[in-house]
mmCIF file of C-alpha atoms in Angstrom:
data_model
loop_
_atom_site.group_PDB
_atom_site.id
_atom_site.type_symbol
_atom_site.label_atom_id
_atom_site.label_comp_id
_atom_site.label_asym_id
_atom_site.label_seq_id
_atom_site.Cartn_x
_atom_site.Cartn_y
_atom_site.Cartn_z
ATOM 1 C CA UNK A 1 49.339 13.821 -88.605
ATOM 2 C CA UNK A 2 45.743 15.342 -88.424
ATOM 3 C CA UNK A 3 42.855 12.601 -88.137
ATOM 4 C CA UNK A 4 40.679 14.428 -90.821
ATOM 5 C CA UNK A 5 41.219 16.599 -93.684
ATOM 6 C CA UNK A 6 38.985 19.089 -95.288
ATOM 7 C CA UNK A 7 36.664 16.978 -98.427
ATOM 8 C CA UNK A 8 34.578 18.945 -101.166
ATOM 9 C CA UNK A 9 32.471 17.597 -103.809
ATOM 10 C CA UNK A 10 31.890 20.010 -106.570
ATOM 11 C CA UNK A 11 29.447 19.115 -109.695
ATOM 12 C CA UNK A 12 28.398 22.170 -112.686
ATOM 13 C CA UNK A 13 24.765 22.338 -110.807
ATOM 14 C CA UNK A 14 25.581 22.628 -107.385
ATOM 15 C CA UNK A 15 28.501 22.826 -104.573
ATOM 16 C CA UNK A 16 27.383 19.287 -102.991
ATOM 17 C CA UNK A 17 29.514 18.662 -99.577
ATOM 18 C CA UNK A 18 32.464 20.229 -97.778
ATOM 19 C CA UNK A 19 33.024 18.514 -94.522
ATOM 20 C CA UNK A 20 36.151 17.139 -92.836
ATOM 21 C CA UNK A 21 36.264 13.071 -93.556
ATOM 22 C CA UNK A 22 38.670 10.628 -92.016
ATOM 23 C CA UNK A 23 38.885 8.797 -95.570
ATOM 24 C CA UNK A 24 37.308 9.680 -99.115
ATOM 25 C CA UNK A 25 37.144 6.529 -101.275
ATOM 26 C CA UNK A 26 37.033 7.019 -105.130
ATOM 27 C CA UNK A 27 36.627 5.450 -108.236
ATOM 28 C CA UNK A 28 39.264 6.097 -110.265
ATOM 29 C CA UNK A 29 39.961 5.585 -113.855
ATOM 30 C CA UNK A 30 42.663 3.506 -113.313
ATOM 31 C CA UNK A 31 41.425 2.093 -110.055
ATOM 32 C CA UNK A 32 39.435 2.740 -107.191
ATOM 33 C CA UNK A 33 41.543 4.354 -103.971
ATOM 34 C CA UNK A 34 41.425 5.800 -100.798
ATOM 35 C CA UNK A 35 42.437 9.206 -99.575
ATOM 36 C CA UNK A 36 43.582 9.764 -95.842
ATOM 37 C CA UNK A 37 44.762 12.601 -94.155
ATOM 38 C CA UNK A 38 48.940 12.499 -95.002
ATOM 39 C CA UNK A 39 47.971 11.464 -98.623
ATOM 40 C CA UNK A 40 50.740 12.087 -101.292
ATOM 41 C CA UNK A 41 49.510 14.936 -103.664
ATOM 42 C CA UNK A 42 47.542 13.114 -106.661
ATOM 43 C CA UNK A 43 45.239 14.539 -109.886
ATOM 44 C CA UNK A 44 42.763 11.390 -110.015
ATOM 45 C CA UNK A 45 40.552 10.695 -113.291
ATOM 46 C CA UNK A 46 37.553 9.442 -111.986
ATOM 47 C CA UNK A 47 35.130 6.930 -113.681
ATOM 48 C CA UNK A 48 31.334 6.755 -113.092
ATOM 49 C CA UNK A 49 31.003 5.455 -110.018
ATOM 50 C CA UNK A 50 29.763 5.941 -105.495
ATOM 51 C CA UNK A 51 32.092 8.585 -103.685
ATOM 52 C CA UNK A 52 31.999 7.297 -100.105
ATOM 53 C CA UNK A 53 32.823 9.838 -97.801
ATOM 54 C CA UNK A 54 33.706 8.886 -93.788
ATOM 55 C CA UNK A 55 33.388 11.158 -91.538
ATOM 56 C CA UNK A 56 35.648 11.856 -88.284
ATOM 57 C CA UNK A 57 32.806 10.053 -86.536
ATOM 58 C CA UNK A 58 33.055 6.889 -88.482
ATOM 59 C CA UNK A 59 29.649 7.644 -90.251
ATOM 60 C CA UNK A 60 29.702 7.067 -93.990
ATOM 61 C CA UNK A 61 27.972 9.214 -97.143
ATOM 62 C CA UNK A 62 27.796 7.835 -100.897
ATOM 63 C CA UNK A 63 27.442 10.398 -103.881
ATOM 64 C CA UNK A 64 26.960 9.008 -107.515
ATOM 65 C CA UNK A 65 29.299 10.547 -109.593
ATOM 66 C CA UNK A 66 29.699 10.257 -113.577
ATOM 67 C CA UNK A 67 33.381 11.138 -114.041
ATOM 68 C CA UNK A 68 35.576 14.043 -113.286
ATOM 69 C CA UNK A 69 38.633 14.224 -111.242
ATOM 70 C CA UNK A 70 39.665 14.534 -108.159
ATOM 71 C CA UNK A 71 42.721 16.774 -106.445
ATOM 72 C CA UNK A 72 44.090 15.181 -103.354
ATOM 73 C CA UNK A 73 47.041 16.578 -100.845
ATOM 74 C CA UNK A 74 47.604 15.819 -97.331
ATOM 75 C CA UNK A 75 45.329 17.991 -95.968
ATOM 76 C CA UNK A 76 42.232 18.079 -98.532
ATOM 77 C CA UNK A 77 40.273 16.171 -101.539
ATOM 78 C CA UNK A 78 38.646 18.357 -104.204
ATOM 79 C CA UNK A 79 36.762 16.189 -106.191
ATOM 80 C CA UNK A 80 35.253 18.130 -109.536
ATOM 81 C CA UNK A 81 32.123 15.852 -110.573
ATOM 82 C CA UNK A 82 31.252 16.131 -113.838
ATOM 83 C CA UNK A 83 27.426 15.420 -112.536
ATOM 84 C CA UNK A 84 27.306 14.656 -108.802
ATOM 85 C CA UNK A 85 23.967 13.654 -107.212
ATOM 86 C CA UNK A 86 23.744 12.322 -102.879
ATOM 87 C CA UNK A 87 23.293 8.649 -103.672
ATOM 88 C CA UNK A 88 19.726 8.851 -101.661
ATOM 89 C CA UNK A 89 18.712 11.563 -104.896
ATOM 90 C CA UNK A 90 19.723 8.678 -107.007
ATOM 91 C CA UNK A 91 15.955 7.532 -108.551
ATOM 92 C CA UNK A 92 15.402 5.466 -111.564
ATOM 93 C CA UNK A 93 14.426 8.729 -113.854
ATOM 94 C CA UNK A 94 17.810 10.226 -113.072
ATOM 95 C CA UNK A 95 19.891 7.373 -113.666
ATOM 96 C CA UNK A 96 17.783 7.214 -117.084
ATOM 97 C CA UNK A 97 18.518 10.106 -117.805
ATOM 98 C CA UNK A 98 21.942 9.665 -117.133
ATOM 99 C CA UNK A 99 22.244 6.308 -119.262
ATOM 100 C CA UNK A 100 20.949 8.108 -122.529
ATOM 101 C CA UNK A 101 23.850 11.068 -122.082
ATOM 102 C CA UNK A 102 26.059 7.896 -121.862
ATOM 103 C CA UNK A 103 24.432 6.360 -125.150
ATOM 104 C CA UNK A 104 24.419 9.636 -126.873
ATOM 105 C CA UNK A 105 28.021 9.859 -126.749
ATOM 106 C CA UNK A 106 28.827 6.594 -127.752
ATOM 107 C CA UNK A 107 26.493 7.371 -130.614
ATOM 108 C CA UNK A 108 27.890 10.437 -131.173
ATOM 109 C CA UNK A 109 31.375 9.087 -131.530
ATOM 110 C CA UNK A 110 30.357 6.025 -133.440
ATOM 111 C CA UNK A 111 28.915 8.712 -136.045
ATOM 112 C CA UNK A 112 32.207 10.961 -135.995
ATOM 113 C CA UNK A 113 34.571 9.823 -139.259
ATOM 114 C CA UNK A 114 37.245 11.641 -137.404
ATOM 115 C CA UNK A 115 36.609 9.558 -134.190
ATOM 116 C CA UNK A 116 39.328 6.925 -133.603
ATOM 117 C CA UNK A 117 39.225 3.618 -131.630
ATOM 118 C CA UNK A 118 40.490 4.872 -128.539
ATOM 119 C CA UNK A 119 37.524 8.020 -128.784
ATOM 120 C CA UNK A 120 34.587 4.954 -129.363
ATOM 121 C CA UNK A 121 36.214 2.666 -126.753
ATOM 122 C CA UNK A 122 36.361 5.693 -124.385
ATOM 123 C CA UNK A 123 32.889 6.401 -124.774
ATOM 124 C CA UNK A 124 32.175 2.612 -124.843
ATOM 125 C CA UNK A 125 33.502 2.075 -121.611
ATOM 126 C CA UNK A 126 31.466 5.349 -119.911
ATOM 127 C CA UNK A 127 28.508 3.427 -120.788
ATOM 128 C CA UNK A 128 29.427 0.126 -119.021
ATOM 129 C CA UNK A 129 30.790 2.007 -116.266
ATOM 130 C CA UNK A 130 27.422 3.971 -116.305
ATOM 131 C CA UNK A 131 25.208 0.548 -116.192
ATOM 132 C CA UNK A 132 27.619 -0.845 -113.322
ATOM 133 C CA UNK A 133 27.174 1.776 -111.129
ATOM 134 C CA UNK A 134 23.343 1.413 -111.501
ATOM 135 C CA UNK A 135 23.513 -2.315 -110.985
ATOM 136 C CA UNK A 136 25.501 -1.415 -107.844
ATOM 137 C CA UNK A 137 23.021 0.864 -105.943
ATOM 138 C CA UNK A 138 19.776 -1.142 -107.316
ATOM 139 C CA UNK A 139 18.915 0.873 -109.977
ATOM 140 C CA UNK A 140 17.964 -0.940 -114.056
ATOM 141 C CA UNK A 141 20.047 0.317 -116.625
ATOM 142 C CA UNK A 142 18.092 -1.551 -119.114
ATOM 143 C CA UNK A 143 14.604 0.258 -117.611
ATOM 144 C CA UNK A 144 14.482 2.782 -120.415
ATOM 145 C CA UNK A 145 14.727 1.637 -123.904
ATOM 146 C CA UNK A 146 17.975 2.778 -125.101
ATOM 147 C CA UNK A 147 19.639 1.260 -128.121
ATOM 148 C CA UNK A 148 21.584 -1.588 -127.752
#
């Protein structure tokens, strides 16, 4: 078995990494996991949430992501980032901003007649997904004033 396998991080703005890693961690909707080289072909939801990335030489690289999935075989993880930002671009204006997309959707679906539970507890649980992951890397998510 090969002691890396080939890792890219893909978001709509920007191709963001493609390195070999020894181990991808990810937060997945269901759970978080870990991808190795020899991994059994997956399709991962992913929640919002820190990507860490080791490399061969045991180095380690976070990326904020805010959902999306991820493709894993036993040679390579293609993660598909909705919005993907290197956790060191990760200031307290982009998290903002990031917070009120979260709030506009629960708003949005709140505000849909069509909308059913599951679509407002989806969107619901984006946004407290979104506020841990800025708790988790030191960021406010009540700096802003969003609606409550």
């Amino acid at each position: 078995m090969a002691d890396t396998m080939q890792f890219d991080l893909v978001s709509p703005e920007r191709n963001l990494v493609s390195v070999p890693v020894r181990e991808v961690r990810l937060p997945g909707a269901d759970g978080d996991l870990t991808a190795m080289p020899g991994h059994a072909p997956a399709i991962v939801n992913l929640r919002p949430g820190l990507v860490t990335v080791v490399a061969a030489d045991g180095s380690q690289t976070e990326f904020a992501v805010t959902g999306g999935f991820a493709e894993i075989n036993n040679e390579s993880v293609t993660l598909l980032a909705e919005r993907g930002h290197p956790r060191a671009e990760m200031t307290q204006a982009v998290f903002d901003e990031m917070m009120a997309q979260a709030h506009r959707r629960v708003q949005s679906a709140k505000e849909r007649e069509s909308a059913g539970e599951e679509i407002v507890a989806a969107a619901v649980k984006l946004l407290a997904d979104m506020e841990a992951l800025g708790t988790h890397i030191g960021l406010d998510p009540n700096h802003s004033n969003f609606p409550h």
